[in-house]
Amino acid sequence: MKNFLDQDFILQTDTAKQLYHNYASEMPIIDYHCHLPPDQIANDINFDNLTQIWLYGDHYKWRAMRANGVNESYITGNKTDWEKFEKWAATVPYTLRNPLYHWTHLELQRYFGVKELLSADTAKKIFDECSEKLRSPEFSVRNLVKNKKVELVGTTDDPLDNLAYHQKISKDGYPVKVLPAFRPDKAMNSDDVAGLNAYIDQLEKVANATITDLNSYLDALKSRHDYFHANGCKISDHGLEQIYADDYTEQEIKAIFLKIRGKQNITAEENLKFKSAMLYQFAIWDHERGWVQQYHLGALRNNNERTLRELGPDTGVDSIGDFPQGKMLSKFLNRLDSTNQLAKTILYNLNPADNDLMASMTGNFNDGSVAGKIQFGSAWWFLDQKDGMTQQLNSLSNIGLVSRMVGMLTDSRSFMSFPRHEYFRRILCNLFGNDIENGEMPNDIAWTGKIIKDICYFNAKEYFGL
């Protein structure tokens, strides 16, 4: 029987161990998409205790605690940091077979050298020991990132952001690149006409523009796209239920925008046309700048209205959606490709039923200009676990070229999430190692090791032009 979380964790064969320890484990990390707060990196803060770095904002843990019968006051409420941690520690033993069990103990080991299992009995000792370390200069957020061999952090930023924190980080000479990503979803959210108008009012101030019609709106947004590019941005990102690609005319979109600006209700058809037009325009700008565009597709958000009303969004009441993806995604990519204006693109899928669809869709628009131009991105959100990663890797392997994949990303708000790259790499090496030992791939460790290193690091470095 193997020991839990030993040096060969997840690695089932000698070949898998060789691939991981000799090729994957020491590769640097390019974390090209996450939600780390750039202000905390710019100010190089220290967290006061383990609750602050681990439980604040982590809706994965919040969901588990609620499922375990923990009162909300210990999750997002007014209990003390220690009381909240104590409830989390008591929940951890009940997370067996949930990825949280693996992540929790990986992070305790990799950051603090703690090999004890977290439980109600060990909670106080672990809380005190780790919190004391977190308050030391060695555990400032910049050191937490740098010491995990991270070369790039890609944050997620609204077009209205002034990027002052990114500028400070760059000016300080911090060796880890911290680059913004352009996330303009609010600028196309015509589901909420009042909210969109408030956003446009803010854009007027930020862009120093008067927005009266569609053209002036696009000009103001383009100025923000240009500003992001001048500040090192190489990536855009969208979080959508599905791709919008309805047919429309320019005159229709101009009229719809005037209705929006006049605070009039728009029809469902007009809503889809407006979203389609904006999404297409953003993609054109991305291609002009040579950016990579990312599309996170399939989340059904804010399912619990009471929780949304009391706690707000991003509090753990989102789930996998069952939106139709193929037809509109094909139409959208094809329209861009038909005029040779399709940027490098990463598609992230949240519904595992659509894995093969996404893997097959990428092959339609790889044109030989760039290796892996259209990517089926790594398993995302609810699929960011051993089974989900394995399914995504298998779909990509079966239908495309997993050897050209740009690897893993944390998509996390936590500075302690970088061991997820290790988790991915172990799963990757185990798959390849098993195939070699089963005689399903040749026993060419040097070549397979190169492929492993490419997936872990080199493919992303080339793809993003680092």
Short mmCIF file of C-alpha atoms in Angstrom, two decimals:
data_model
loop_
_atom_site.label_atom_id
_atom_site.label_comp_id
_atom_site.label_asym_id
_atom_site.label_seq_id
_atom_site.Cartn_x
_atom_site.Cartn_y
_atom_site.Cartn_z
CA MET A 1 0.00 0.00 0.00
CA LYS A 2 1.34 3.43 -0.95
CA ASN A 3 1.46 6.21 1.59
CA PHE A 4 -0.86 9.16 1.06
CA LEU A 5 0.72 12.07 -0.79
CA ASP A 6 4.19 10.55 -0.97
CA GLN A 7 6.70 11.53 -3.65
CA ASP A 8 4.97 9.23 -6.15
CA PHE A 9 1.44 10.47 -5.48
CA ILE A 10 -0.85 9.58 -8.46
CA LEU A 11 2.08 7.99 -10.34
CA GLN A 12 1.16 4.33 -10.80
CA THR A 13 4.09 2.98 -12.82
CA ASP A 14 7.85 3.27 -12.87
CA THR A 15 7.66 5.01 -16.25
CA ALA A 16 5.20 7.57 -14.92
CA LYS A 17 7.54 8.25 -12.01
CA GLN A 18 10.46 8.72 -14.39
CA LEU A 19 8.52 11.10 -16.61
CA TYR A 20 7.34 13.19 -13.68
CA HIS A 21 10.52 13.37 -11.61
CA ASN A 22 12.97 13.71 -14.53
CA TYR A 23 10.97 15.88 -16.91
CA ALA A 24 7.85 17.52 -15.49
CA SER A 25 8.49 18.40 -11.87
CA GLU A 26 11.15 21.06 -12.32
CA MET A 27 9.58 22.96 -15.21
CA PRO A 28 8.71 26.60 -14.47
CA ILE A 29 5.07 27.67 -14.34
CA ILE A 30 3.30 29.92 -16.83
CA ASP A 31 -0.03 30.64 -15.15
CA TYR A 32 -1.62 32.50 -18.02
CA HIS A 33 -5.13 32.76 -16.55
CA CYS A 34 -6.04 33.35 -12.92
CA HIS A 35 -7.98 35.77 -10.73
CA LEU A 36 -5.22 36.83 -8.33
CA PRO A 37 -5.70 40.44 -7.13
CA PRO A 38 -2.89 42.54 -8.68
CA ASP A 39 -3.09 45.08 -5.85
CA GLN A 40 -1.97 42.43 -3.36
CA ILE A 41 1.02 41.59 -5.55
CA ALA A 42 1.86 45.26 -6.11
CA ASN A 43 1.78 45.95 -2.37
CA ASP A 44 3.50 42.63 -1.56
CA ILE A 45 1.17 42.01 1.33
CA ASN A 46 1.42 39.40 4.03
CA PHE A 47 -1.69 37.55 5.11
CA ASP A 48 -2.23 37.57 8.83
CA ASN A 49 -3.40 33.99 9.07
CA LEU A 50 -4.29 30.85 7.15
CA THR A 51 -7.98 31.73 6.96
CA GLN A 52 -7.31 34.94 5.07
CA ILE A 53 -5.22 33.32 2.36
CA TRP A 54 -7.23 30.09 2.20
CA LEU A 55 -10.89 30.75 2.93
CA TYR A 56 -11.55 34.34 1.92
CA GLY A 57 -13.22 34.18 -1.48
CA ASP A 58 -12.77 30.42 -2.01
CA HIS A 59 -16.21 29.21 -3.00
CA TYR A 60 -14.92 25.65 -3.53
CA LYS A 61 -14.37 25.43 0.23
CA TRP A 62 -17.58 27.33 0.99
CA ARG A 63 -19.65 24.80 -0.95
CA ALA A 64 -18.03 21.93 0.92
CA MET A 65 -18.65 23.56 4.29
CA ARG A 66 -22.32 24.18 3.48
CA ALA A 67 -22.70 20.58 2.33
CA ASN A 68 -21.19 19.53 5.66
CA GLY A 69 -23.81 21.46 7.61
CA VAL A 70 -21.70 24.47 8.59
CA ASN A 71 -23.67 27.63 9.35
CA GLU A 72 -23.06 30.55 6.97
CA SER A 73 -21.75 32.71 9.80
CA TYR A 74 -18.65 30.48 9.81
CA ILE A 75 -18.26 30.72 6.02
CA THR A 76 -18.91 34.27 4.82
CA GLY A 77 -20.32 35.65 8.04
CA ASN A 78 -18.96 37.52 11.06
CA LYS A 79 -17.24 34.73 12.97
CA THR A 80 -13.54 35.19 13.71
CA ASP A 81 -10.88 33.90 11.35
CA TRP A 82 -9.97 31.17 13.82
CA GLU A 83 -13.60 30.06 14.21
CA LYS A 84 -13.97 29.86 10.43
CA PHE A 85 -10.76 27.87 10.08
CA GLU A 86 -11.82 25.49 12.84
CA LYS A 87 -15.02 24.71 10.95
CA TRP A 88 -13.07 24.20 7.71
CA ALA A 89 -10.62 21.88 9.44
CA ALA A 90 -13.51 19.84 10.82
CA THR A 91 -14.95 19.64 7.29
CA VAL A 92 -11.75 18.44 5.60
CA PRO A 93 -11.98 14.78 6.72
CA TYR A 94 -15.43 14.68 5.08
CA THR A 95 -13.99 15.81 1.72
CA LEU A 96 -12.46 12.39 0.98
CA ARG A 97 -12.57 11.74 -2.80
CA ASN A 98 -13.22 15.42 -3.44
CA PRO A 99 -10.24 17.26 -5.01
CA LEU A 100 -10.30 19.63 -2.03
CA TYR A 101 -8.78 16.85 0.07
CA HIS A 102 -5.85 16.56 -2.30
CA TRP A 103 -5.41 20.31 -2.81
CA THR A 104 -5.61 21.07 0.90
CA HIS A 105 -2.86 18.66 1.86
CA LEU A 106 -0.72 19.42 -1.19
CA GLU A 107 -0.75 23.08 -0.24
CA LEU A 108 0.03 22.40 3.41
CA GLN A 109 3.01 20.29 2.34
CA ARG A 110 4.33 22.43 -0.50
CA TYR A 111 4.10 25.80 1.22
CA PHE A 112 4.57 24.97 4.90
CA GLY A 113 6.11 21.50 5.07
CA VAL A 114 3.10 20.29 7.09
CA LYS A 115 2.55 16.57 6.58
CA GLU A 116 -0.10 16.05 9.24
CA LEU A 117 -3.66 15.58 8.04
CA LEU A 118 -5.91 18.54 8.73
CA SER A 119 -8.81 17.80 11.07
CA ALA A 120 -10.52 19.27 14.10
CA ASP A 121 -7.81 17.67 16.26
CA THR A 122 -4.87 19.18 14.35
CA ALA A 123 -6.53 22.49 13.45
CA LYS A 124 -5.05 24.71 16.19
CA LYS A 125 -1.49 23.52 15.75
CA ILE A 126 -1.60 23.87 11.96
CA PHE A 127 -3.38 27.24 12.11
CA ASP A 128 -0.83 28.72 14.53
CA GLU A 129 2.22 27.28 12.77
CA CYS A 130 1.18 28.31 9.26
CA SER A 131 -0.16 31.72 10.30
CA GLU A 132 3.11 32.57 11.98
CA LYS A 133 4.97 31.75 8.76
CA LEU A 134 2.52 33.76 6.66
CA ARG A 135 3.33 36.87 8.69
CA SER A 136 7.05 36.56 7.91
CA PRO A 137 8.74 38.35 4.98
CA GLU A 138 9.55 35.00 3.35
CA PHE A 139 5.80 34.39 2.92
CA SER A 140 4.82 37.69 1.36
CA VAL A 141 2.66 37.18 -1.72
CA ARG A 142 5.50 38.02 -4.11
CA ASN A 143 7.64 35.35 -2.51
CA LEU A 144 4.78 32.84 -2.46
CA VAL A 145 4.54 33.23 -6.25
CA LYS A 146 8.23 33.48 -7.06
CA ASN A 147 9.25 30.55 -4.89
CA LYS A 148 6.97 28.24 -6.86
CA LYS A 149 9.02 28.93 -10.01
CA VAL A 150 6.25 30.98 -11.58
CA GLU A 151 7.38 32.99 -14.61
CA LEU A 152 4.06 34.57 -15.58
CA VAL A 153 0.80 35.42 -13.85
CA GLY A 154 -2.06 36.43 -16.13
CA THR A 155 -4.72 38.31 -14.17
CA THR A 156 -8.31 38.98 -15.31
CA ASP A 157 -9.20 42.65 -15.65
CA ASP A 158 -12.10 44.82 -16.70
CA PRO A 159 -11.47 47.34 -19.53
CA LEU A 160 -12.13 50.16 -17.05
CA ASP A 161 -9.14 49.17 -14.90
CA ASN A 162 -6.33 51.73 -14.94
CA LEU A 163 -3.76 48.91 -14.52
CA ALA A 164 -1.84 51.00 -11.99
CA TYR A 165 -0.96 47.92 -9.94
CA HIS A 166 0.41 46.11 -13.00
CA GLN A 167 2.48 49.20 -13.76
CA LYS A 168 3.87 49.28 -10.23
CA ILE A 169 4.78 45.59 -10.32
CA SER A 170 6.63 46.09 -13.60
CA LYS A 171 8.36 49.26 -12.38
CA ASP A 172 9.51 47.47 -9.23
CA GLY A 173 11.41 44.96 -11.35
CA TYR A 174 9.61 41.96 -9.90
CA PRO A 175 11.02 38.96 -11.80
CA VAL A 176 7.60 37.35 -12.29
CA LYS A 177 5.68 38.91 -15.18
CA VAL A 178 2.20 39.97 -14.03
CA LEU A 179 0.22 40.81 -17.15
CA PRO A 180 -3.41 41.89 -17.49
CA ALA A 181 -6.08 40.14 -19.53
CA PHE A 182 -8.87 42.09 -21.22
CA ARG A 183 -12.26 40.83 -19.91
CA PRO A 184 -14.98 42.96 -21.55
CA ASP A 185 -18.04 40.88 -20.65
CA LYS A 186 -19.72 43.77 -18.80
CA ALA A 187 -19.41 45.88 -21.94
CA MET A 188 -21.62 43.48 -23.89
CA ASN A 189 -24.04 42.47 -21.12
CA SER A 190 -27.29 43.72 -22.63
CA ASP A 191 -29.21 41.30 -20.40
CA ASP A 192 -29.15 44.18 -17.91
CA VAL A 193 -29.84 47.47 -19.73
CA ALA A 194 -29.60 49.57 -16.57
CA GLY A 195 -26.31 47.95 -15.58
CA LEU A 196 -24.91 48.36 -19.08
CA ASN A 197 -25.81 52.05 -19.07
CA ALA A 198 -24.06 52.52 -15.75
CA TYR A 199 -21.03 50.79 -17.23
CA ILE A 200 -21.08 53.07 -20.28
CA ASP A 201 -21.24 56.09 -17.99
CA GLN A 202 -18.09 54.84 -16.23
CA LEU A 203 -16.39 54.20 -19.56
CA GLU A 204 -17.02 57.81 -20.59
CA LYS A 205 -15.04 58.99 -17.58
CA VAL A 206 -12.21 56.49 -17.92
CA ALA A 207 -11.82 56.98 -21.68
CA ASN A 208 -12.48 60.75 -21.47
CA ALA A 209 -15.12 60.38 -24.16
CA THR A 210 -18.70 61.29 -24.86
CA ILE A 211 -20.65 58.22 -25.89
CA THR A 212 -23.77 59.00 -27.86
CA ASP A 213 -23.92 56.23 -30.45
CA LEU A 214 -22.46 52.87 -31.34
CA ASN A 215 -19.40 54.29 -33.08
CA SER A 216 -18.40 56.43 -30.12
CA TYR A 217 -18.96 53.43 -27.84
CA LEU A 218 -16.69 51.23 -29.93
CA ASP A 219 -14.09 54.00 -30.15
CA ALA A 220 -14.00 54.29 -26.37
CA LEU A 221 -13.69 50.53 -25.90
CA LYS A 222 -11.00 50.34 -28.58
CA SER A 223 -9.02 53.01 -26.70
CA ARG A 224 -9.11 50.73 -23.64
CA HIS A 225 -8.04 47.73 -25.75
CA ASP A 226 -5.11 49.83 -27.01
CA TYR A 227 -4.30 50.91 -23.44
CA PHE A 228 -4.19 47.31 -22.25
CA HIS A 229 -1.91 46.42 -25.16
CA ALA A 230 0.45 49.25 -24.24
CA ASN A 231 0.60 47.79 -20.73
CA GLY A 232 1.72 44.35 -21.86
CA CYS A 233 -1.63 42.63 -22.37
CA LYS A 234 -1.45 39.63 -24.69
CA ILE A 235 -4.71 37.87 -23.81
CA SER A 236 -8.44 38.51 -23.76
CA ASP A 237 -10.95 36.45 -21.86
CA HIS A 238 -14.70 35.88 -21.86
CA GLY A 239 -16.89 33.93 -19.45
CA LEU A 240 -20.07 33.11 -21.37
CA GLU A 241 -22.91 30.62 -21.24
CA GLN A 242 -22.30 30.05 -24.95
CA ILE A 243 -20.88 31.81 -27.99
CA TYR A 244 -23.16 34.42 -29.55
CA ALA A 245 -23.18 34.47 -33.35
CA ASP A 246 -26.62 35.60 -34.47
CA ASP A 247 -26.91 37.38 -37.83
CA TYR A 248 -27.20 41.18 -37.71
CA THR A 249 -26.61 44.31 -39.73
CA GLU A 250 -24.63 47.35 -38.67
CA GLN A 251 -27.76 49.48 -38.81
CA GLU A 252 -29.56 47.06 -36.49
CA ILE A 253 -26.80 47.26 -33.89
CA LYS A 254 -26.71 51.05 -34.11
CA ALA A 255 -30.45 51.17 -33.46
CA ILE A 256 -30.22 48.67 -30.60
CA PHE A 257 -27.46 50.70 -28.96
CA LEU A 258 -29.58 53.85 -29.11
CA LYS A 259 -32.42 51.97 -27.42
CA ILE A 260 -30.00 50.80 -24.71
CA ARG A 261 -28.64 54.30 -24.23
CA GLY A 262 -32.19 55.60 -24.09
CA LYS A 263 -32.87 53.10 -21.27
CA GLN A 264 -35.51 51.34 -23.30
CA ASN A 265 -36.18 47.64 -23.06
CA ILE A 266 -34.82 45.53 -25.90
CA THR A 267 -36.22 42.28 -27.22
CA ALA A 268 -34.61 38.87 -26.73
CA GLU A 269 -33.68 38.88 -30.41
CA GLU A 270 -32.07 42.33 -30.13
CA ASN A 271 -30.18 41.18 -27.03
CA LEU A 272 -28.61 38.26 -28.91
CA LYS A 273 -27.78 40.43 -31.93
CA PHE A 274 -26.05 43.02 -29.74
CA LYS A 275 -24.00 40.39 -27.88
CA SER A 276 -23.05 38.77 -31.19
CA ALA A 277 -21.87 42.05 -32.69
CA MET A 278 -19.81 43.00 -29.65
CA LEU A 279 -18.20 39.57 -29.33
CA TYR A 280 -17.20 39.65 -32.99
CA GLN A 281 -15.75 43.17 -32.66
CA PHE A 282 -13.62 42.19 -29.67
CA ALA A 283 -12.28 39.20 -31.63
CA ILE A 284 -11.31 41.44 -34.54
CA TRP A 285 -9.33 43.71 -32.23
CA ASP A 286 -7.63 40.69 -30.64
CA HIS A 287 -6.50 39.50 -34.05
CA GLU A 288 -5.20 42.95 -34.99
CA ARG A 289 -3.03 43.01 -31.87
CA GLY A 290 -1.85 39.41 -32.14
CA TRP A 291 -3.47 38.48 -28.84
CA VAL A 292 -4.71 35.10 -27.67
CA GLN A 293 -8.48 35.03 -27.05
CA GLN A 294 -10.00 32.77 -24.42
CA TYR A 295 -13.60 31.63 -24.12
CA HIS A 296 -14.85 29.97 -20.94
CA LEU A 297 -18.14 28.39 -21.94
CA GLY A 298 -20.96 26.61 -20.15
CA ALA A 299 -21.39 27.94 -16.60
CA LEU A 300 -24.92 28.26 -15.26
CA ARG A 301 -24.42 31.04 -12.71
CA ASN A 302 -26.28 32.32 -9.66
CA ASN A 303 -28.70 29.41 -9.36
CA ASN A 304 -29.68 30.20 -5.78
CA GLU A 305 -31.47 33.57 -5.75
CA ARG A 306 -31.58 33.81 -1.96
CA THR A 307 -27.83 33.32 -1.68
CA LEU A 308 -27.23 35.74 -4.53
CA ARG A 309 -29.42 38.35 -2.84
CA GLU A 310 -27.75 37.92 0.55
CA LEU A 311 -24.11 37.33 -0.46
CA GLY A 312 -23.77 38.48 -4.06
CA PRO A 313 -22.20 36.69 -7.07
CA ASP A 314 -19.22 34.31 -6.99
CA THR A 315 -20.23 32.85 -3.64
CA GLY A 316 -20.61 29.21 -4.60
CA VAL A 317 -24.03 28.85 -6.24
CA ASP A 318 -22.91 28.30 -9.83
CA SER A 319 -23.01 24.96 -11.66
CA ILE A 320 -22.43 23.17 -14.94
CA GLY A 321 -24.87 24.30 -17.65
CA ASP A 322 -26.28 22.32 -20.55
CA PHE A 323 -26.24 25.02 -23.23
CA PRO A 324 -25.95 23.99 -26.90
CA GLN A 325 -22.44 24.91 -27.96
CA GLY A 326 -21.48 23.49 -31.35
CA LYS A 327 -23.47 25.35 -34.00
CA MET A 328 -22.90 28.93 -32.83
CA LEU A 329 -19.27 28.25 -31.92
CA SER A 330 -18.65 26.93 -35.42
CA LYS A 331 -20.42 29.92 -36.97
CA PHE A 332 -18.43 32.41 -34.87
CA LEU A 333 -15.03 30.87 -35.60
CA ASN A 334 -15.86 30.40 -39.26
CA ARG A 335 -16.84 34.04 -39.72
CA LEU A 336 -13.48 35.17 -38.33
CA ASP A 337 -11.53 32.55 -40.25
CA SER A 338 -13.24 33.35 -43.56
CA THR A 339 -11.50 36.74 -43.63
CA ASN A 340 -8.31 35.39 -42.01
CA GLN A 341 -9.03 37.34 -38.81
CA LEU A 342 -9.19 34.45 -36.37
CA ALA A 343 -6.74 35.00 -33.52
CA LYS A 344 -5.12 32.22 -31.56
CA THR A 345 -7.98 30.86 -29.47
CA ILE A 346 -8.42 28.75 -26.33
CA LEU A 347 -11.79 27.11 -25.69
CA TYR A 348 -12.62 26.00 -22.14
CA ASN A 349 -15.56 23.70 -21.64
CA LEU A 350 -17.51 23.23 -18.41
CA ASN A 351 -19.85 20.43 -19.49
CA PRO A 352 -17.96 17.13 -19.82
CA ALA A 353 -20.59 15.95 -22.30
CA ASP A 354 -19.13 18.52 -24.71
CA ASN A 355 -15.47 17.49 -24.40
CA ASP A 356 -15.35 15.66 -27.73
CA LEU A 357 -17.32 18.45 -29.39
CA MET A 358 -14.72 21.01 -28.27
CA ALA A 359 -11.78 18.81 -29.18
CA SER A 360 -13.18 18.22 -32.65
CA MET A 361 -14.10 21.88 -33.17
CA THR A 362 -10.51 23.03 -32.68
CA GLY A 363 -9.37 20.88 -35.59
CA ASN A 364 -11.69 22.69 -37.98
CA PHE A 365 -9.79 25.94 -37.66
CA ASN A 366 -6.17 24.93 -37.18
CA ASP A 367 -4.69 26.28 -40.41
CA GLY A 368 -1.01 25.36 -40.14
CA SER A 369 0.06 28.94 -39.41
CA VAL A 370 0.78 28.20 -35.74
CA ALA A 371 1.15 24.89 -33.95
CA GLY A 372 -1.97 24.40 -31.86
CA LYS A 373 -3.51 27.69 -32.98
CA ILE A 374 -6.97 26.69 -31.72
CA GLN A 375 -6.68 25.06 -28.32
CA PHE A 376 -9.00 22.89 -26.27
CA GLY A 377 -8.06 24.39 -22.92
CA SER A 378 -7.40 22.47 -19.74
CA ALA A 379 -10.23 21.14 -17.59
CA TRP A 380 -11.99 24.07 -15.99
CA TRP A 381 -13.75 24.84 -12.68
CA PHE A 382 -15.87 21.82 -11.69
CA LEU A 383 -13.76 19.68 -14.05
CA ASP A 384 -10.48 20.87 -12.52
CA GLN A 385 -9.91 17.52 -10.76
CA LYS A 386 -8.35 14.15 -11.47
CA ASP A 387 -11.25 12.63 -13.40
CA GLY A 388 -12.07 15.86 -15.24
CA MET A 389 -8.45 16.43 -16.27
CA THR A 390 -8.14 12.84 -17.42
CA GLN A 391 -11.29 13.11 -19.55
CA GLN A 392 -10.12 16.37 -21.13
CA LEU A 393 -6.67 14.97 -21.89
CA ASN A 394 -8.18 11.83 -23.37
CA SER A 395 -10.62 13.75 -25.59
CA LEU A 396 -7.83 15.98 -26.85
CA SER A 397 -5.53 12.99 -27.37
CA ASN A 398 -8.16 11.02 -29.26
CA ILE A 399 -9.28 13.81 -31.56
CA GLY A 400 -6.43 16.34 -31.68
CA LEU A 401 -2.79 16.70 -30.67
CA VAL A 402 -2.33 16.71 -26.91
CA SER A 403 1.38 17.21 -27.62
CA ARG A 404 0.59 20.80 -28.68
CA MET A 405 -1.50 21.65 -25.61
CA VAL A 406 -0.51 24.80 -23.72
CA GLY A 407 -0.93 23.09 -20.40
CA MET A 408 -2.41 23.98 -17.05
CA LEU A 409 -3.55 27.17 -15.35
CA THR A 410 -4.89 27.78 -11.86
CA ASP A 411 -7.95 29.97 -12.67
CA SER A 412 -7.75 30.71 -8.95
CA ARG A 413 -8.11 33.61 -6.54
CA SER A 414 -5.68 32.04 -4.08
CA PHE A 415 -1.92 32.54 -3.82
CA MET A 416 -1.68 28.95 -2.60
CA SER A 417 -3.10 27.32 -5.73
CA PHE A 418 0.09 26.79 -7.72
CA PRO A 419 0.39 23.13 -6.66
CA ARG A 420 -2.52 22.55 -9.08
CA HIS A 421 0.13 22.64 -11.78
CA GLU A 422 1.89 19.79 -9.99
CA TYR A 423 -1.41 17.94 -9.73
CA PHE A 424 -1.96 18.30 -13.49
CA ARG A 425 1.59 17.26 -14.29
CA ARG A 426 1.33 14.10 -12.19
CA ILE A 427 -1.94 13.15 -13.91
CA LEU A 428 -0.37 13.85 -17.32
CA CYS A 429 2.72 11.76 -16.61
CA ASN A 430 0.63 8.93 -15.22
CA LEU A 431 -1.41 8.75 -18.44
CA PHE A 432 1.68 8.67 -20.65
CA GLY A 433 3.50 6.28 -18.32
CA ASN A 434 0.63 3.82 -18.27
CA ASP A 435 0.41 3.82 -22.07
CA ILE A 436 4.12 3.09 -22.38
CA GLU A 437 4.03 0.26 -19.86
CA ASN A 438 0.94 -1.19 -21.55
CA GLY A 439 2.77 -1.23 -24.86
CA GLU A 440 0.40 1.35 -26.32
CA MET A 441 3.24 3.83 -26.89
CA PRO A 442 6.92 3.15 -27.63
CA ASN A 443 9.33 3.11 -24.73
CA ASP A 444 11.10 6.26 -25.96
CA ILE A 445 11.56 8.17 -22.73
CA ALA A 446 13.62 10.96 -24.26
CA TRP A 447 10.97 11.86 -26.85
CA THR A 448 8.04 11.37 -24.49
CA GLY A 449 9.86 13.44 -21.88
CA LYS A 450 10.22 16.24 -24.43
CA ILE A 451 6.48 16.14 -25.10
CA ILE A 452 5.81 16.28 -21.36
CA LYS A 453 8.08 19.33 -20.96
CA ASP A 454 6.39 21.01 -23.92
CA ILE A 455 2.92 20.54 -22.45
CA CYS A 456 4.03 21.71 -19.01
CA TYR A 457 5.94 24.79 -20.18
CA PHE A 458 7.46 25.26 -23.63
CA ASN A 459 4.23 25.18 -25.65
CA ALA A 460 2.75 28.00 -23.57
CA LYS A 461 5.96 30.00 -23.70
CA GLU A 462 5.94 29.90 -27.51
CA TYR A 463 2.17 30.28 -27.89
CA PHE A 464 2.00 33.46 -25.82
CA GLY A 465 5.19 34.88 -27.26
CA LEU A 466 7.07 35.09 -23.96
#
